[in-house]
CSV table of C-alpha atoms (C1' of nucleotides) in Angstrom, one decimal:
chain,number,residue,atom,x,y,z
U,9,UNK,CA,181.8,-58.5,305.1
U,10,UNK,CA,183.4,-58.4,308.6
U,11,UNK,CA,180.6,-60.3,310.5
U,12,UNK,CA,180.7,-64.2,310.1
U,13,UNK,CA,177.4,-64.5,309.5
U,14,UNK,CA,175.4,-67.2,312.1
U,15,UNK,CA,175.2,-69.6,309.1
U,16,UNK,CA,172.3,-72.1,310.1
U,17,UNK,CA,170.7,-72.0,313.5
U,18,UNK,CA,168.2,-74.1,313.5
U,19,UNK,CA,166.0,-72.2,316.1
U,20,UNK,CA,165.8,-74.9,319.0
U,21,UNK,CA,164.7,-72.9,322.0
U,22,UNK,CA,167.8,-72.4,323.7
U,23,UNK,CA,170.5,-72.9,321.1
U,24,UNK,CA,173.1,-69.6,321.8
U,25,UNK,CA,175.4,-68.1,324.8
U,26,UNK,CA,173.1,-65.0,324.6
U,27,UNK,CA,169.7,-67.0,324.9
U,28,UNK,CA,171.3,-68.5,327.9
U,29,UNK,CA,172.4,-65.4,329.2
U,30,UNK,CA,168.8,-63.7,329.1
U,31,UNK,CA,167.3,-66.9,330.5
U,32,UNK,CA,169.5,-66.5,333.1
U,33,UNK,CA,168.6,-63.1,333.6
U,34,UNK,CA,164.9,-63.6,333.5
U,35,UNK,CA,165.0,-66.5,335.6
U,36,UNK,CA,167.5,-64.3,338.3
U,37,UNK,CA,165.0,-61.6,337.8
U,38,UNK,CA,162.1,-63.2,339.1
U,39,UNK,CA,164.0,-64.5,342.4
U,40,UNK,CA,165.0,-61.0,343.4
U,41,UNK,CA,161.3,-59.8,342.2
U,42,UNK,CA,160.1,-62.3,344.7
U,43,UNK,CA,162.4,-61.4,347.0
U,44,UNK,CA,162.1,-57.9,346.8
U,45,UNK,CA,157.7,-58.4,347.0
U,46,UNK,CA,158.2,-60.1,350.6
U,47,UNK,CA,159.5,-56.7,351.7
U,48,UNK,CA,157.1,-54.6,349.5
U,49,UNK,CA,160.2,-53.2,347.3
U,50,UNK,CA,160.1,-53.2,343.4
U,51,UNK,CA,163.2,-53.9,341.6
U,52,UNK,CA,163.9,-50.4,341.5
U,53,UNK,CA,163.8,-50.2,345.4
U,54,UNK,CA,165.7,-52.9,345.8
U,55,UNK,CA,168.1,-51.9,343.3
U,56,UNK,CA,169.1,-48.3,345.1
U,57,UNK,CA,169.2,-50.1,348.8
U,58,UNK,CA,171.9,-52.4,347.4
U,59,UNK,CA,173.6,-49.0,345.9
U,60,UNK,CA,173.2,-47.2,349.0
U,61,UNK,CA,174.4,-49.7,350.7
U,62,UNK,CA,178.0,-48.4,350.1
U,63,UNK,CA,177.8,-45.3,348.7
U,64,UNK,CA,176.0,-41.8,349.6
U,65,UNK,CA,175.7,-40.2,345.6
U,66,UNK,CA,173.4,-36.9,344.8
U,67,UNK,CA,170.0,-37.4,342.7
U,68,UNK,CA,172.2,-37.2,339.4
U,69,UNK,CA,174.4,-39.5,340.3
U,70,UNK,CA,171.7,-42.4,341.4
U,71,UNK,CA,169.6,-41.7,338.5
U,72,UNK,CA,172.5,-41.7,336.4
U,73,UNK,CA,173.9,-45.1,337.8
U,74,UNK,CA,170.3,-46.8,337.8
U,75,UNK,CA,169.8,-45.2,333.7
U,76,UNK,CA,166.4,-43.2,335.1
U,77,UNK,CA,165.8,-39.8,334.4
U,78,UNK,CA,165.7,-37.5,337.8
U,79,UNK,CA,162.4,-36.8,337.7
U,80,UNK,CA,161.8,-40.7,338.2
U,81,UNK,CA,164.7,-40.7,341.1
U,82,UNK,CA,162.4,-38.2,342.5
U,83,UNK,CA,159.4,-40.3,342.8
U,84,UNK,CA,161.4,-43.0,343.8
U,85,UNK,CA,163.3,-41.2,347.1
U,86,UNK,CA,160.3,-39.9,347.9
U,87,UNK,CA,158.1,-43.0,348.5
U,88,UNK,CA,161.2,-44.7,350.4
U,89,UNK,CA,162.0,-41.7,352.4
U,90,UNK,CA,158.1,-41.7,353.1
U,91,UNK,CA,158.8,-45.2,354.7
U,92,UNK,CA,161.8,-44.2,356.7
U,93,UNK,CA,164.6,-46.2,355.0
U,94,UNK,CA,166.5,-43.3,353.5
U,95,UNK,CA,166.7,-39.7,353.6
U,96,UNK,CA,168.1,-36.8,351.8
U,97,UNK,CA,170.4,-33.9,353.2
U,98,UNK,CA,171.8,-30.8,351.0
U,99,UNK,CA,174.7,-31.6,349.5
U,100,UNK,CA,178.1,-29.6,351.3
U,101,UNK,CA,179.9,-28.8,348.0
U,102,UNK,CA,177.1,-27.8,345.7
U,103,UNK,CA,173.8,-25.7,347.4
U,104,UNK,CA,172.0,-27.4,344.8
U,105,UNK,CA,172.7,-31.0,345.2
U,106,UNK,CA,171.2,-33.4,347.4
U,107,UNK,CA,173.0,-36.2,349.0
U,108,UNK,CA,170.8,-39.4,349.2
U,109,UNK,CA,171.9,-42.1,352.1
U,110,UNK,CA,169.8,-45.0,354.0
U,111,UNK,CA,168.7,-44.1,357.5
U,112,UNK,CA,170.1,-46.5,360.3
U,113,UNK,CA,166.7,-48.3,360.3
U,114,UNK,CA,167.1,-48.3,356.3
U,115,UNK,CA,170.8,-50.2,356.6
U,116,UNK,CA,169.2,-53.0,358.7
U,117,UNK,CA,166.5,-53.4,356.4
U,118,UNK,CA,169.0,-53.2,353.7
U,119,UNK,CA,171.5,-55.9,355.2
U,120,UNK,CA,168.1,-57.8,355.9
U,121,UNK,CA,167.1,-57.8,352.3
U,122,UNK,CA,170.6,-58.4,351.0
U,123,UNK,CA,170.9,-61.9,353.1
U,124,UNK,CA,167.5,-62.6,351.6
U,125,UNK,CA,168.3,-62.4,347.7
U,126,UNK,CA,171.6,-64.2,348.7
U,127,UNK,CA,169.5,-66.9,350.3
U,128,UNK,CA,166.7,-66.7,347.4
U,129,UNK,CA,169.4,-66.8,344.7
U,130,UNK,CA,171.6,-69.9,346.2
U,131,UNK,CA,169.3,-72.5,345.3
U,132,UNK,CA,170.5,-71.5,342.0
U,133,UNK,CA,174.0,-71.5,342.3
U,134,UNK,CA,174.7,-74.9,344.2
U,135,UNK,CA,173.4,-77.0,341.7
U,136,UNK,CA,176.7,-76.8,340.1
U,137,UNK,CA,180.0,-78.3,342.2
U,138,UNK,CA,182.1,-76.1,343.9
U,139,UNK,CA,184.6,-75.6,340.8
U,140,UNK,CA,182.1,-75.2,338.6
U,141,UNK,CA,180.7,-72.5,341.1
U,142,UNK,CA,184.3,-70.9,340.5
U,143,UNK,CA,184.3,-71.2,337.1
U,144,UNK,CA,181.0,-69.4,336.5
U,145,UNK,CA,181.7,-66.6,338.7
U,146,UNK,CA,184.9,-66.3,337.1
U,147,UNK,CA,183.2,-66.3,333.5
U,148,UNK,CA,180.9,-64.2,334.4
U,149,UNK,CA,183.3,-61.0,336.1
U,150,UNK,CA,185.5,-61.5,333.4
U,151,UNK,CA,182.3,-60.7,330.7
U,152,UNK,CA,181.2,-57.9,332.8
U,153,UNK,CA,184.7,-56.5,333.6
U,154,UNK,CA,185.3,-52.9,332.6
U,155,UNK,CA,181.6,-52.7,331.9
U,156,UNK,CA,181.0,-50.4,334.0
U,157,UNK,CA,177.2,-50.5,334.9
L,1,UNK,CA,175.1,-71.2,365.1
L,2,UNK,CA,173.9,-72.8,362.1
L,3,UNK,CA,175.1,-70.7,359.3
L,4,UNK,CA,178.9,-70.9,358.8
L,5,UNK,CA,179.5,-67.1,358.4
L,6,UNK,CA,181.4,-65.5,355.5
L,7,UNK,CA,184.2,-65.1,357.8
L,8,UNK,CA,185.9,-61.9,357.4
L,9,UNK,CA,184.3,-60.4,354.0
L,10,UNK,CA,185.6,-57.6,352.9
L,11,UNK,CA,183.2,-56.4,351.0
L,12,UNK,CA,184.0,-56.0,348.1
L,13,UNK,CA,182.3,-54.8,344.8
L,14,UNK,CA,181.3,-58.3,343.8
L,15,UNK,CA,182.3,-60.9,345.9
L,16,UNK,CA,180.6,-63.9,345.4
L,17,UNK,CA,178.5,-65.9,343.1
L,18,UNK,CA,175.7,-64.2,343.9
L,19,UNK,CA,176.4,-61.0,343.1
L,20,UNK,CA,178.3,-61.7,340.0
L,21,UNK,CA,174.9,-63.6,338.9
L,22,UNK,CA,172.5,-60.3,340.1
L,23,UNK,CA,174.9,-57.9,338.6
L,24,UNK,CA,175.0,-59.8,335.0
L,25,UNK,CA,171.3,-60.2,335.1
L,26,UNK,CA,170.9,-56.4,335.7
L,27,UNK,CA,173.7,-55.5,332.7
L,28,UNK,CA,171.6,-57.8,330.5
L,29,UNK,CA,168.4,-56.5,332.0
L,30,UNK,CA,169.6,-52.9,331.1
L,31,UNK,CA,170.5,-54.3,327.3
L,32,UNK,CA,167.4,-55.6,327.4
L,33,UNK,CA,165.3,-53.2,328.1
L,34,UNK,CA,167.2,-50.9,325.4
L,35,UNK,CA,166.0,-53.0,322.9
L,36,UNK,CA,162.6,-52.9,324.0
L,37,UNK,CA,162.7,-49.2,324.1
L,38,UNK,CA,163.8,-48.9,320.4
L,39,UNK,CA,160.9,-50.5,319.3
L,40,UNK,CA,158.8,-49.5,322.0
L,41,UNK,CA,158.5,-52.4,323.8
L,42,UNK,CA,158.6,-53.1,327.9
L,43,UNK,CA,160.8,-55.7,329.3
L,44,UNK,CA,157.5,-58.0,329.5
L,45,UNK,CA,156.2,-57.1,325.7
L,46,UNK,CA,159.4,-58.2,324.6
L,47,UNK,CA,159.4,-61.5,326.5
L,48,UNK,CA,155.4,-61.6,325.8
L,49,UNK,CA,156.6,-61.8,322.0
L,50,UNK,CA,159.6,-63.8,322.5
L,51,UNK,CA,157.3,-66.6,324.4
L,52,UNK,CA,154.7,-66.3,321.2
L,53,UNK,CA,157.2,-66.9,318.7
L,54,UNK,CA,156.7,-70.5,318.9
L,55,UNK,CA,153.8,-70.7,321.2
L,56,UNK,CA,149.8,-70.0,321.1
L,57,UNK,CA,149.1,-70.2,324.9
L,58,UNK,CA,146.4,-69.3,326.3
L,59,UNK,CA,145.5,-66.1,328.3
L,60,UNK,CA,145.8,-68.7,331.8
L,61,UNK,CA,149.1,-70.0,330.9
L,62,UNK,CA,150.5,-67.1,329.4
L,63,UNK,CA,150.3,-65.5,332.7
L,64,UNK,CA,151.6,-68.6,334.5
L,65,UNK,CA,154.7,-68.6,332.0
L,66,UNK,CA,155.1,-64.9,333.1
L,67,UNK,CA,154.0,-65.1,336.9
L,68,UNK,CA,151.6,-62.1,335.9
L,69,UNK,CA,147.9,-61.9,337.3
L,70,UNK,CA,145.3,-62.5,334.6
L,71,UNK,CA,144.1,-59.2,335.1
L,72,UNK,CA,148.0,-58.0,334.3
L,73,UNK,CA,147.8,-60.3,331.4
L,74,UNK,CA,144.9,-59.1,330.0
L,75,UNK,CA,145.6,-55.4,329.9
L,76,UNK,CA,149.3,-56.1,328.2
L,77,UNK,CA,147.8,-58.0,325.5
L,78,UNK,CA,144.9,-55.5,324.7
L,79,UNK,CA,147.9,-53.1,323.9
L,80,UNK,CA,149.9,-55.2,322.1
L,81,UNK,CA,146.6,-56.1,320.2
L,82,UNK,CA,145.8,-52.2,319.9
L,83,UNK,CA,149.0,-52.3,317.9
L,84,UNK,CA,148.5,-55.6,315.5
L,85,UNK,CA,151.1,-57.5,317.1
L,86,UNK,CA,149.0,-60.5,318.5
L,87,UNK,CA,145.4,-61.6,318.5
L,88,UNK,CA,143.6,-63.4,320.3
L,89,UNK,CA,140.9,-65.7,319.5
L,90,UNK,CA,138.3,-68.3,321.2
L,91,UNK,CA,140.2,-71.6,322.4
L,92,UNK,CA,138.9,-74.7,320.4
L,93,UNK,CA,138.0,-76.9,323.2
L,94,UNK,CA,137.3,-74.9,325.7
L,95,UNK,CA,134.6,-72.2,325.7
L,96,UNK,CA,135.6,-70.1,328.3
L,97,UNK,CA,139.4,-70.1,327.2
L,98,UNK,CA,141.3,-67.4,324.9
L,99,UNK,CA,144.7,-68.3,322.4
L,100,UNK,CA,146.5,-65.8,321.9
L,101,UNK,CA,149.1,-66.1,318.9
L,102,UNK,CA,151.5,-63.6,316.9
L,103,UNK,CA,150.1,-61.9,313.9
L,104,UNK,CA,151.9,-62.1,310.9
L,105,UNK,CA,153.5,-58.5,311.0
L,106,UNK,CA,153.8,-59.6,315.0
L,107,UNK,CA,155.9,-62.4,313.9
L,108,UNK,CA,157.7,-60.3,311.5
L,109,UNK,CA,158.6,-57.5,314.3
L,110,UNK,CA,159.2,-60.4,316.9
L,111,UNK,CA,162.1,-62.2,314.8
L,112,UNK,CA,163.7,-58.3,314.1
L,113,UNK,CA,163.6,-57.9,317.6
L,114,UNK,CA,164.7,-61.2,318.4
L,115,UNK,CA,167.7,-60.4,315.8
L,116,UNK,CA,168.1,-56.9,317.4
L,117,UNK,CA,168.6,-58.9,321.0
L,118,UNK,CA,171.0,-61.0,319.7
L,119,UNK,CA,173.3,-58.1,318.3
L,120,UNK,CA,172.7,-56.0,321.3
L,121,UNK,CA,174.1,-58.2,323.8
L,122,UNK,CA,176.9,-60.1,322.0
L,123,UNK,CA,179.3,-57.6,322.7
L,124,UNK,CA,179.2,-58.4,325.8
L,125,UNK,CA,179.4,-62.5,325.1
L,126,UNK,CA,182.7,-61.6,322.8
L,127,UNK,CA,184.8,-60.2,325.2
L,128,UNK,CA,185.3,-64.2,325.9
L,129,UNK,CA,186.8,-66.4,324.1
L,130,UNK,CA,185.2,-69.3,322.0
L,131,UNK,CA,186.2,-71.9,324.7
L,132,UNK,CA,184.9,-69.1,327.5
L,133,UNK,CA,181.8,-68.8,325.7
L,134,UNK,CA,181.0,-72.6,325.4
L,135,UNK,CA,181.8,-73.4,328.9
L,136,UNK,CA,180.1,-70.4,329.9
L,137,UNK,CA,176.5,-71.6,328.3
L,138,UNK,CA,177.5,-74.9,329.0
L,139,UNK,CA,177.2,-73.7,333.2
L,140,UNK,CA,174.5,-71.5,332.8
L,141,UNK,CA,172.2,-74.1,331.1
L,142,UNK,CA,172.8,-76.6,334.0
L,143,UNK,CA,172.2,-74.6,336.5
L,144,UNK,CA,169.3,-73.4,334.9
L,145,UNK,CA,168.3,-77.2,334.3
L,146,UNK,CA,165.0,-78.7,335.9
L,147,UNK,CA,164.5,-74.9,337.0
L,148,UNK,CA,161.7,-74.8,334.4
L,149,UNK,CA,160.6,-71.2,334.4
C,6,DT,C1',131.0,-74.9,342.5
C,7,DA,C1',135.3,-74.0,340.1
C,8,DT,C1',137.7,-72.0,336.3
C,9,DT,C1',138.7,-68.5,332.4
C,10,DG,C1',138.8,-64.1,331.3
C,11,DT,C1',137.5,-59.1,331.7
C,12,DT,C1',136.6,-54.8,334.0
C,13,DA,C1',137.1,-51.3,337.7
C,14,DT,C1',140.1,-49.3,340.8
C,15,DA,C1',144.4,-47.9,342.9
C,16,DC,C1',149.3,-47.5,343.2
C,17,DT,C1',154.1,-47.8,341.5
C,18,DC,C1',157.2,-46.8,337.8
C,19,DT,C1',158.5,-44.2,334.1
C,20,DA,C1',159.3,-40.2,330.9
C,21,DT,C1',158.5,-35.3,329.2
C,22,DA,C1',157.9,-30.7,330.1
C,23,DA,C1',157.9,-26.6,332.9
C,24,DC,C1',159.6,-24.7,337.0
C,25,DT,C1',162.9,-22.9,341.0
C,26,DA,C1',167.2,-22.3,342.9
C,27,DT,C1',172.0,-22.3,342.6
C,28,DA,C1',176.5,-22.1,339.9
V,24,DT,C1',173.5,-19.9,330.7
V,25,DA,C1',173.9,-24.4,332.5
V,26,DT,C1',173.1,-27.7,336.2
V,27,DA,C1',170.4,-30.0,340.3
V,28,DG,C1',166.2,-31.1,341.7
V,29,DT,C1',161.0,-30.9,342.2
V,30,DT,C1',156.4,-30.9,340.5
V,31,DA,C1',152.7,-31.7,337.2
V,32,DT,C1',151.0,-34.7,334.0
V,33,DA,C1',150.2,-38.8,331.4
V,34,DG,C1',150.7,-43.6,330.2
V,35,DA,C1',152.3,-48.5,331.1
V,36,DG,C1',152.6,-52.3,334.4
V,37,DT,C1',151.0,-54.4,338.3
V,38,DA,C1',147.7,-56.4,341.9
V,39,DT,C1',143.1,-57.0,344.2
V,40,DA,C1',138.3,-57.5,344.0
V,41,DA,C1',134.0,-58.0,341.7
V,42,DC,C1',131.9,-59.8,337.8
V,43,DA,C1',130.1,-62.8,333.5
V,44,DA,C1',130.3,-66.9,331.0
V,45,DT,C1',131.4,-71.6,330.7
V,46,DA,C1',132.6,-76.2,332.7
DNA sequence: TATTGTTATACTCTATAACTATA
DNA sequence: TATAGTTATAGAGTATAACAATA
């Protein structure tokens, strides 16, 4: 009963808020994919130099945050660390934690890549006005507000 | 000299346009890719199927569409093939070219994923209100305009 | 010669399972 | 016992290079 059922959609190819919204997404996705190929990073990579960019978690806590099981976070640490952009050091609380953090060549890089995806992603953006530029970013905070991800 | 700098920046979370655009593509991204795990699908066998629903490209464009290598492209449709969701077949006018097109249980699975998609990421569209929601597909299809991709 | 697609190879990403060390 | 992390293994996704068939 509850759900007011979509009555007729006539399937044109980009007829809903959700179809926009995965566009969106795609198209976003393949900027920062871009991006993140000019300085040999995947997603992933790039994804944890923007975390660690602010923050110094455990394994757990990365893994957790990125939704990848610790065995993957493994994997992952150890090819960057490999490259010298971050490093791990025992945790103080916990003798079996380790602390995960970007070396100071890894926070260049990482301030480096981060001007990038802004630059990348900005083409983007400016096609709307200034207002509209508001607008969106307000839209789309509220959406994601208190979804913690 | 050039660039007008952020000023002073604080640093926050999400401060800008940017950011509020990369973090909702990674939430969706992550809603995504749920989906595509429940029916054992990657992020790009679920947009390989979305892009056949109404299309029968051929192997060339197909990758194009997707900014995959051939090689890439071939590979992903062999498994989806292996599993009876597409098939490919010889391209009328031109010998050396492939279709490739849904089968009918593809099309089947495509429009229950394509429903699943739909369900799995309006939660996030309904925490705005019906005027929110218009305006915000109304920006994100404009600035997605003449972006074809 | 150029284009379409496949195959071979190699590496990254990912998960599951088994393991070690600490709590 | 439970938790944090690593290692081993296997499969998917990806690119590059070499190839066959057609244009």
């Amino acid at each position: 009963m509850a759900k007011p059922k979509p009555s007729k959609r006539h399937r044109a190819k980009d007829d809903s808020l959700v179809d926009a919204l995965a566009h969106a997404a795609f198209v976003t996705m393949a900027v920062l994919n871009k991006v993140g190929a000019e300085h040999d990073l995947s997603l992933t990579q790039l994804r944890v130099l923007g975390i660690l960019r602010d923050r110094r978690p455990r394994m757990a806590a990365l893994a957790d945050y990125l939704g990848l099981e610790k065995s993957t976070m493994s994997g992952l640490v150890d090819r960057a660390e490999k490259r010298g952009l971050l490093a791990r050091a025992p945790s103080p609380g916990d003798g079996r934690a380790v602390d995960v953090f970007l070396t100071a060549e890894g926070a260049r890089f990482a301030e480096r890549v981060h001007a990038r995806v802004q630059d990348a992603l900005s083409p983007l953006t400016t096609r709307l006005g200034p207002a509209d530029q508001r607008r969106l970013q307000d839209l789309l905070e509220r959406m994601l507000d208190s979804h913690e991800t």
